[in-house]
GROMACS .gro file of C-alpha atoms in nm:
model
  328
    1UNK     CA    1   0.000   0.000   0.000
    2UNK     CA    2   0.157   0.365  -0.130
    3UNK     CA    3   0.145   0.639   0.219
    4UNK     CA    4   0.251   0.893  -0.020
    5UNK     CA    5   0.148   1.033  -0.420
    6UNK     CA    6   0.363   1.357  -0.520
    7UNK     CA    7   0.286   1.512  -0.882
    8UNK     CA    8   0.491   1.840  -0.937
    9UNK     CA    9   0.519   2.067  -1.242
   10UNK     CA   10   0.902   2.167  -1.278
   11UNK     CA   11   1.065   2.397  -1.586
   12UNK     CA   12   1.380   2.408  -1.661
   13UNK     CA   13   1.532   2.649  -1.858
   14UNK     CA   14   1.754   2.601  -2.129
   15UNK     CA   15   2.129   2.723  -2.176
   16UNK     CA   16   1.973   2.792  -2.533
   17UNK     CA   17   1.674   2.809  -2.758
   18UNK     CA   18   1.559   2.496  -2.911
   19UNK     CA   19   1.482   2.557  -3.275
   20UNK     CA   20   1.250   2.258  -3.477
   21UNK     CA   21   1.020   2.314  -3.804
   22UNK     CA   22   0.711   2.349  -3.543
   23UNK     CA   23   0.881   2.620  -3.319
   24UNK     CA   24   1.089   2.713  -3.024
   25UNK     CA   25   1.154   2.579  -2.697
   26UNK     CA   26   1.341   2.790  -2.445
   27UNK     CA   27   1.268   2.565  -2.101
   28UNK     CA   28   1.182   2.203  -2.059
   29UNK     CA   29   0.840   2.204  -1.883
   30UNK     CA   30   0.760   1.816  -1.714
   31UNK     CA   31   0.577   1.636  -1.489
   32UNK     CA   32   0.754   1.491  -1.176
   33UNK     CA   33   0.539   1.207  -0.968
   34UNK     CA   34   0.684   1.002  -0.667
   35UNK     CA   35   0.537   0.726  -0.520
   36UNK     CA   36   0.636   0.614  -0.162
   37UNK     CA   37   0.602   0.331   0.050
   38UNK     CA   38   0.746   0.206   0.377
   39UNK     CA   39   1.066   0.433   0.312
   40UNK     CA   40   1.125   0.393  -0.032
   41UNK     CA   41   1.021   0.647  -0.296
   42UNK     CA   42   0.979   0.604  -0.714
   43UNK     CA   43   1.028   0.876  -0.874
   44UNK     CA   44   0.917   0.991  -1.262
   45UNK     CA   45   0.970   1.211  -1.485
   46UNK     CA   46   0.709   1.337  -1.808
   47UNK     CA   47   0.706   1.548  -2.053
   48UNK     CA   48   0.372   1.709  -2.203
   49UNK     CA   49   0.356   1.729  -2.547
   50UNK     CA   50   0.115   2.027  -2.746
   51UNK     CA   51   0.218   1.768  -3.104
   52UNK     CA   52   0.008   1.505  -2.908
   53UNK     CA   53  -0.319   1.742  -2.745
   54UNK     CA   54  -0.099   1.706  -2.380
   55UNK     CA   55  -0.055   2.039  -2.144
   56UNK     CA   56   0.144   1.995  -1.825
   57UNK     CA   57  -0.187   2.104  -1.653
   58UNK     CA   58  -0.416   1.798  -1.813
   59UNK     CA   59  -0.123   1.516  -1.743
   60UNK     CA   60  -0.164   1.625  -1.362
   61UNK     CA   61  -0.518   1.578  -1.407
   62UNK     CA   62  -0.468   1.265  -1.563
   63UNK     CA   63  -0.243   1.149  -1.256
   64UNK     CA   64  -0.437   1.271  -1.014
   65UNK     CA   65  -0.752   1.087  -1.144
   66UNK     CA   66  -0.558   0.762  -1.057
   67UNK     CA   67  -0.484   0.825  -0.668
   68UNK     CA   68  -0.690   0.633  -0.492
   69UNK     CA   69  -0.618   0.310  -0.703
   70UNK     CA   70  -0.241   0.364  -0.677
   71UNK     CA   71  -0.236   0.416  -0.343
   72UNK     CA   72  -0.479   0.113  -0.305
   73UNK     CA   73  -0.221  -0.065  -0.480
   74UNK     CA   74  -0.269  -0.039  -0.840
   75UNK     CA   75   0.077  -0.177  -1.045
   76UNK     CA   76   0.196  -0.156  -1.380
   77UNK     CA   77  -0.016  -0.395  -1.536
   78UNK     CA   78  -0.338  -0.215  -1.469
   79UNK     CA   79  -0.195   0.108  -1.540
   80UNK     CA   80  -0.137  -0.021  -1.891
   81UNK     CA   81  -0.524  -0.072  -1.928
   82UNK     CA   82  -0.636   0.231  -1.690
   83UNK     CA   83  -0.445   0.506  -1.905
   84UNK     CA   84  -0.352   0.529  -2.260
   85UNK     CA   85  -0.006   0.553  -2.401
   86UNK     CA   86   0.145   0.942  -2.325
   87UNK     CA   87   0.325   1.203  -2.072
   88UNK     CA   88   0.077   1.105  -1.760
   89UNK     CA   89   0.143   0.671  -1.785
   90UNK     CA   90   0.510   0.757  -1.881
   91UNK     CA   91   0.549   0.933  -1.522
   92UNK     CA   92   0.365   0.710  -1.396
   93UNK     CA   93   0.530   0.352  -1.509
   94UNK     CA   94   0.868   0.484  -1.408
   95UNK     CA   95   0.766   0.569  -1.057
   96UNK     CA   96   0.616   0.230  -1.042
   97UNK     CA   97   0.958   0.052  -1.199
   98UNK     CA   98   1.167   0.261  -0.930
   99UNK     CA   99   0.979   0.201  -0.715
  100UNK     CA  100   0.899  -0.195  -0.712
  101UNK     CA  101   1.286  -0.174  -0.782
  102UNK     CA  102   1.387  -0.022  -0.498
  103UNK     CA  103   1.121  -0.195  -0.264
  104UNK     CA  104   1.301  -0.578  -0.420
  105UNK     CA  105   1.641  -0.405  -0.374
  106UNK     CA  106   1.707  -0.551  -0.728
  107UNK     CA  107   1.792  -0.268  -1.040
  108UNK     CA  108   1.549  -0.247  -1.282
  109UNK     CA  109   1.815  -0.353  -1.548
  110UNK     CA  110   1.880  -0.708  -1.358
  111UNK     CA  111   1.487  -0.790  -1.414
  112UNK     CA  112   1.506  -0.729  -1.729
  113UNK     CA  113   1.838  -0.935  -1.735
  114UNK     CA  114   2.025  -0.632  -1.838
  115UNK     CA  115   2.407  -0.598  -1.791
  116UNK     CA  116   2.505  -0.262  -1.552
  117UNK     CA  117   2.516   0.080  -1.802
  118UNK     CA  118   2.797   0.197  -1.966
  119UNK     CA  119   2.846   0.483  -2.184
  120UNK     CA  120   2.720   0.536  -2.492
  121UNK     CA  121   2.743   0.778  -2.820
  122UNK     CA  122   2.436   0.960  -2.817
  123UNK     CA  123   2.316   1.212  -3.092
  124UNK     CA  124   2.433   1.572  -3.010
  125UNK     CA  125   2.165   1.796  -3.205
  126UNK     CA  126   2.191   2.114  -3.377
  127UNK     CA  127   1.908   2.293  -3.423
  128UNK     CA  128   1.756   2.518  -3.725
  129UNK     CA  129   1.954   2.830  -3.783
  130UNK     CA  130   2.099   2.974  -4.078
  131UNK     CA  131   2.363   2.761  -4.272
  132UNK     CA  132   2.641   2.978  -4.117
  133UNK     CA  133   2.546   2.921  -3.739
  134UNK     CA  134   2.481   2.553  -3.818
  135UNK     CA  135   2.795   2.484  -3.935
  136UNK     CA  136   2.950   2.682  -3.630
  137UNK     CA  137   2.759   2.496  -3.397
  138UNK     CA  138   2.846   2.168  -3.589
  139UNK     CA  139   3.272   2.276  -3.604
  140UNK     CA  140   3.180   2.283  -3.157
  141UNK     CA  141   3.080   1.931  -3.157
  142UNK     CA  142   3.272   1.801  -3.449
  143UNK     CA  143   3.434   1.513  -3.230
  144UNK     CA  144   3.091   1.376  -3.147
  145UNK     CA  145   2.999   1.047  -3.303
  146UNK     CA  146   2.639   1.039  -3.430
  147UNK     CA  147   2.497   1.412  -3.504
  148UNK     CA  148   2.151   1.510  -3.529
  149UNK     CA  149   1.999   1.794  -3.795
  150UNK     CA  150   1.686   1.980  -3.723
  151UNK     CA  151   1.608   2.111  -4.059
  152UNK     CA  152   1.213   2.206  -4.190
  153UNK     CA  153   1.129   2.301  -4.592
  154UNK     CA  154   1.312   2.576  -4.589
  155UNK     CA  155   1.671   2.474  -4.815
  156UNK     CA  156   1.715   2.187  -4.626
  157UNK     CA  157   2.037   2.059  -4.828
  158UNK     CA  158   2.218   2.387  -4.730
  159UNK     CA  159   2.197   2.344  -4.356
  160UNK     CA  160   2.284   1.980  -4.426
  161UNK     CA  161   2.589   2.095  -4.588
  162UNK     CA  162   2.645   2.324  -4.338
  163UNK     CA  163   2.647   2.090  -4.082
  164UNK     CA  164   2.894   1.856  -4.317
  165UNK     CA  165   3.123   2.094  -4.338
  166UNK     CA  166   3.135   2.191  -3.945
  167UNK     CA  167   3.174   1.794  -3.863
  168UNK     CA  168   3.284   1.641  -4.165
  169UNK     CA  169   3.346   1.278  -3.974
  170UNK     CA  170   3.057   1.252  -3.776
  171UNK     CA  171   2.779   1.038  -3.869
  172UNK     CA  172   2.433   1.202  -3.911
  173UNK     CA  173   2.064   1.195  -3.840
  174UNK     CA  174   1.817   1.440  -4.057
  175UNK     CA  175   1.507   1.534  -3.847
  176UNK     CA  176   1.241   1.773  -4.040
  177UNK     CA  177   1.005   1.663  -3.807
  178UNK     CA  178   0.713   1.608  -4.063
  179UNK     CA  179   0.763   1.934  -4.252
  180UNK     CA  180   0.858   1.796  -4.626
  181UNK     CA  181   0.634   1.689  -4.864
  182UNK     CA  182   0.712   1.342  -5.070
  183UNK     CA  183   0.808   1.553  -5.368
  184UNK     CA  184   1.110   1.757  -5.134
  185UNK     CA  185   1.154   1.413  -5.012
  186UNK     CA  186   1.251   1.306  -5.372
  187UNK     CA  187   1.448   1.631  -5.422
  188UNK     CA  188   1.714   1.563  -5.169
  189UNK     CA  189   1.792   1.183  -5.188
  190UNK     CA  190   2.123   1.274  -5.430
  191UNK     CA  191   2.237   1.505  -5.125
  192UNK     CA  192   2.147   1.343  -4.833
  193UNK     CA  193   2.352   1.032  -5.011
  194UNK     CA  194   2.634   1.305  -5.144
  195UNK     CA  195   2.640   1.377  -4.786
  196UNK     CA  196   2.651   1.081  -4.603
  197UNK     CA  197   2.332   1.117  -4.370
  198UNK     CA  198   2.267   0.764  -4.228
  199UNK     CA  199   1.895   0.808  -4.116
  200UNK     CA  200   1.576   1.028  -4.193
  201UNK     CA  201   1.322   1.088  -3.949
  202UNK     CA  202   1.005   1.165  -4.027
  203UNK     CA  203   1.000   1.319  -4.325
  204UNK     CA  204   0.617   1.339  -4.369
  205UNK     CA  205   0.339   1.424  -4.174
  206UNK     CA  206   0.250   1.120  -4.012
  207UNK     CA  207  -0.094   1.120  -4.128
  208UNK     CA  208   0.033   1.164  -4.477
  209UNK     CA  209   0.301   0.893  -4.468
  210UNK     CA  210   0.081   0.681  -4.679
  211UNK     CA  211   0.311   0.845  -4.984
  212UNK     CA  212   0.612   0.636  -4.844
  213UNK     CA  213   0.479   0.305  -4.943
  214UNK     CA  214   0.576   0.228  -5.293
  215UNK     CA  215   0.915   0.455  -5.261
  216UNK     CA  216   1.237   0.366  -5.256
  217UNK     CA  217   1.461   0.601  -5.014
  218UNK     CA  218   1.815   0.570  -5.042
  219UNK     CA  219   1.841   0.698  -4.686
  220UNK     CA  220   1.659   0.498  -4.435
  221UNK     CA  221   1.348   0.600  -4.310
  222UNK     CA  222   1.249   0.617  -3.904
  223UNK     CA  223   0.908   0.644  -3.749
  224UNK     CA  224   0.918   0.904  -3.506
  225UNK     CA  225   0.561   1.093  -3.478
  226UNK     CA  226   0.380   0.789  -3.665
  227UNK     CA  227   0.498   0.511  -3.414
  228UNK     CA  228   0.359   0.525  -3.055
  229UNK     CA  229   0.317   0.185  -2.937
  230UNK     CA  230   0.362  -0.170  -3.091
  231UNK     CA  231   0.009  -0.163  -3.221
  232UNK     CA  232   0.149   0.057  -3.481
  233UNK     CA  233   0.392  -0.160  -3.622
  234UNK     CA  234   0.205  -0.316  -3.914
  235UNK     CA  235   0.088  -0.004  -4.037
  236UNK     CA  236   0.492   0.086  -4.062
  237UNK     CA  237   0.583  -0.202  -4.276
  238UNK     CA  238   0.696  -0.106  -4.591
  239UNK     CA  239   0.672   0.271  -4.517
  240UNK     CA  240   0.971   0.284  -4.308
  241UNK     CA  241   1.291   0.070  -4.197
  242UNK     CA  242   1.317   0.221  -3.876
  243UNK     CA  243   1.129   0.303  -3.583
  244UNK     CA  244   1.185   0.571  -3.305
  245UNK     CA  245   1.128   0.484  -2.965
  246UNK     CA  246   1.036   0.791  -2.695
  247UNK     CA  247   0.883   0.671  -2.338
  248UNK     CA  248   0.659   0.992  -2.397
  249UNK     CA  249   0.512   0.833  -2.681
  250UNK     CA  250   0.501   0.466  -2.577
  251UNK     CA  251   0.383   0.550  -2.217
  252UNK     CA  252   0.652   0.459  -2.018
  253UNK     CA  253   0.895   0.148  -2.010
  254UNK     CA  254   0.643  -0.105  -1.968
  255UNK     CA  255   0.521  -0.064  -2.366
  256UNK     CA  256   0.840   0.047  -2.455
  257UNK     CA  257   1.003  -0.292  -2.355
  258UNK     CA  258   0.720  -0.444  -2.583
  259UNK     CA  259   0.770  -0.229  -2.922
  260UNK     CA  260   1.126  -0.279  -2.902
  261UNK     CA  261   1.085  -0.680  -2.895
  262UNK     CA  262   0.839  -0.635  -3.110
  263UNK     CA  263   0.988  -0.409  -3.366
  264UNK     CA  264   1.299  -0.618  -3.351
  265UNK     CA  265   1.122  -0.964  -3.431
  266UNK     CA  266   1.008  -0.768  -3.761
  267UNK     CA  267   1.327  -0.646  -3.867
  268UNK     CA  268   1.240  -0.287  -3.760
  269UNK     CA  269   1.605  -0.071  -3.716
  270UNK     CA  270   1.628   0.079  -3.334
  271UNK     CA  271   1.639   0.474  -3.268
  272UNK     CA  272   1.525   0.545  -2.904
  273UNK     CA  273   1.483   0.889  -2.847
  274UNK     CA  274   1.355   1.192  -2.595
  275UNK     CA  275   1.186   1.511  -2.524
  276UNK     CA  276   1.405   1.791  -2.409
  277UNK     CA  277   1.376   1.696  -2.028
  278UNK     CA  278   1.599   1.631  -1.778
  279UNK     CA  279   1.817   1.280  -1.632
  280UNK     CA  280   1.500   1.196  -1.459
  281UNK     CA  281   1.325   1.129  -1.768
  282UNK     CA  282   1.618   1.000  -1.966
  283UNK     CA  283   1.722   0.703  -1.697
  284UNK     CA  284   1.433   0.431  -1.803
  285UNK     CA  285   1.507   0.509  -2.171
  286UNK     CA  286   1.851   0.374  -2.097
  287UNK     CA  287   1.726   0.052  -2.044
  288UNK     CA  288   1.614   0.025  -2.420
  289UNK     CA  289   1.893   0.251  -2.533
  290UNK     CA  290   2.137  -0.098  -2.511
  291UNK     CA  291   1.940  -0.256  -2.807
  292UNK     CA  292   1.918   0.066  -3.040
  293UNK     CA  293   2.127   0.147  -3.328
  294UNK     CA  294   2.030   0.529  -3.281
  295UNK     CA  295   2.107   0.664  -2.942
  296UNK     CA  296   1.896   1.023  -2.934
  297UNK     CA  297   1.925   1.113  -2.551
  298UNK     CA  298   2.069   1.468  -2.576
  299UNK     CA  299   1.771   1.627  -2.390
  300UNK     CA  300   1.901   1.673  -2.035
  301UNK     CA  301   2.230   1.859  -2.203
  302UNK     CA  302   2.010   2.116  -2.286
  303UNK     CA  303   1.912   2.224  -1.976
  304UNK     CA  304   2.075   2.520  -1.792
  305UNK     CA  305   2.102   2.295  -1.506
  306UNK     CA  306   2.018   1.928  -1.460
  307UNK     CA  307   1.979   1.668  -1.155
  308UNK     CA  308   2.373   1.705  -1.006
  309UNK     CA  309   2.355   1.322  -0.981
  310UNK     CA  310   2.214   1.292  -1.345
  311UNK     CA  311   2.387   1.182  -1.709
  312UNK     CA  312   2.675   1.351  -1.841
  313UNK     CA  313   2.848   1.426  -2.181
  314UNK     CA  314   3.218   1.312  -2.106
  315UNK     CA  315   3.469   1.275  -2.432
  316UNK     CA  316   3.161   1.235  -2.630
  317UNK     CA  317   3.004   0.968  -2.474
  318UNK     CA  318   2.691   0.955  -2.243
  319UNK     CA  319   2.700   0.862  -1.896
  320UNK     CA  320   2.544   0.722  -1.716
  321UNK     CA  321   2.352   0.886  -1.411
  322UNK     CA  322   2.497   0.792  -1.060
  323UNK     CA  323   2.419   0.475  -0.875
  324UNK     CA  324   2.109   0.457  -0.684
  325UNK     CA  325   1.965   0.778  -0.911
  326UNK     CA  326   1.673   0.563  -1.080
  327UNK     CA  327   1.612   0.190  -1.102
  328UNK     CA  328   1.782   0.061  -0.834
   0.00000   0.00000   0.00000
């Protein structure tokens, strides 16, 4: 039985705006929720997405709605059926997994016969700007491994080769974040080739990716806003070769577990990805970011100032946050 159900909204600014095609982020706004019992506490951590009808005010709601069953005892299986995949179950389903974790003294990556983290290349991103500060901002992380474009309609292949020039070894992610059309799409497959781009994500409106079946990319394709949950995995096939996995999306680790089995078992390519957020929201995505072949968990290095126990960028490489942070 739970004594205790916390749900906080916290911002945290950013060192610097965050430009995509859809607009501008200057702070990460989230939803914290801890759960205690006896004297153990699961924490979580959310973020509300306007792309997917969510304000940090309805995913408290949403939360709050469930506090008499949690603290009655409700786990993670019912929470799957309760709430719907999003910002309010994703908070949620961590608590719970940090919780039950610390409660069995055993880290969530042992039950799911994980080895211990280590550090990994994640995607540093630079956002849309003109060509010029692109490339400037590319030439300051031009060690990094795996780089990330946000580009929209707007001469895409220039900021591309902006970016190129600025990091000319690193390998590279395109993100227009459903702002081309299939015909721009067509346009650029000679440059993003020319250029060496490894992976496209979401090129299309989602609900206008039906235009991907039939073509050919060059580049392979990732599902980021058209793949939620493993329900939408059939719809994928032949559309894409790739799928991007957020907890925001998926609801939390529990379904995100299941799409990346699932996904995997149909020959689906791994990205997992985040919201701008902070460490507390990018620890369970760790536990899926072993299997991917895209590692997109740059968020938290965004933030003015982050959990002091949280990830860090060190030589390039992620790392992990300290021991007893989340999970166990």
């Amino acid at each position: 039985m739970l004594r205790g159900l916390s749900i906080q909204p916290r911002s945290f600014p950013l060192h610097s705006p965050f430009r995509i095609s859809r607009g501008v982020k200057t702070a990460a706004d989230v939803v914290t929720v801890e759960l205690a019992q006896g004297d153990c506490i699961g924490r979580g951590e959310s973020v509300p997405y306007a792309r997917y009808g969510e304000s940090v005010a309805a995913v408290i709601a949403e939360v709050e709605s469930l506090r008499d069953d949690l603290c009655a005892g409700m786990g993670r299986d019912e929470l799957q059926a309760r709430l719907g995949p999003g910002a309010a179950r994703n908070a949620l389903d961590a608590a719970l997994w940090d919780l039950e974790s610390r409660l069995m003294r055993v880290s969530v990556s042992s039950r799911l016969a994980q080895a211990p983290h280590r550090p990994l290349v994640t995607a540093l991103t630079v956002v849309i700007d003109t060509p010029q500060a692109m490339e400037k901002a590319a030439a300051g992380i031009a060690d990094a491994g795996l780089i990330k474009i946000k580009v929209d309609a707007d001469d895409p292949v220039a900021r591309i080769e902006a970016v190129r020039r600025g990091a000319p070894a690193a390998r590279l992610i395109v993100d227009p974040n459903e702002s081309w059309t299939i015909d721009l799409l067509r346009e650029t497959q000679d440059a993003l080739v020319r250029l060496k781009v490894d992976l496209l994500e979401q090129p299309l409106p989602s609900d206008a990716d039906d235009a991907l079946r039939g073509f050919t990319s060059r580049i392979p394709i990732c599902a980021d806003e058209a793949c939620h949950t493993s329900s939408d995995l059939s719809a994928l096939v032949g559309r894409y070769q790739a799928i991007n996995i957020k907890l925001d999306k998926t609801g939390g680790l529990t379904e995100a577990w299941r799409l990346l089995r699932a996904a995997k078992a149909q020959g689906f390519e791994i990205m997992v990805g985040c919201m701008v957020c902070s460490s507390l929201g990018i620890a369970p995505a760790l536990e899926i970011a072993r299997e991917a072949e895209f590692i997109d968990l740059d968020g938290p290095l965004w933030l003015a100032s982050d959990y002091p126990d949280g990830v860090t960028l060190q030589g390039g490489m992620l790392m992990p946050p300290s021991p007893g942070f989340w999970g166990g």
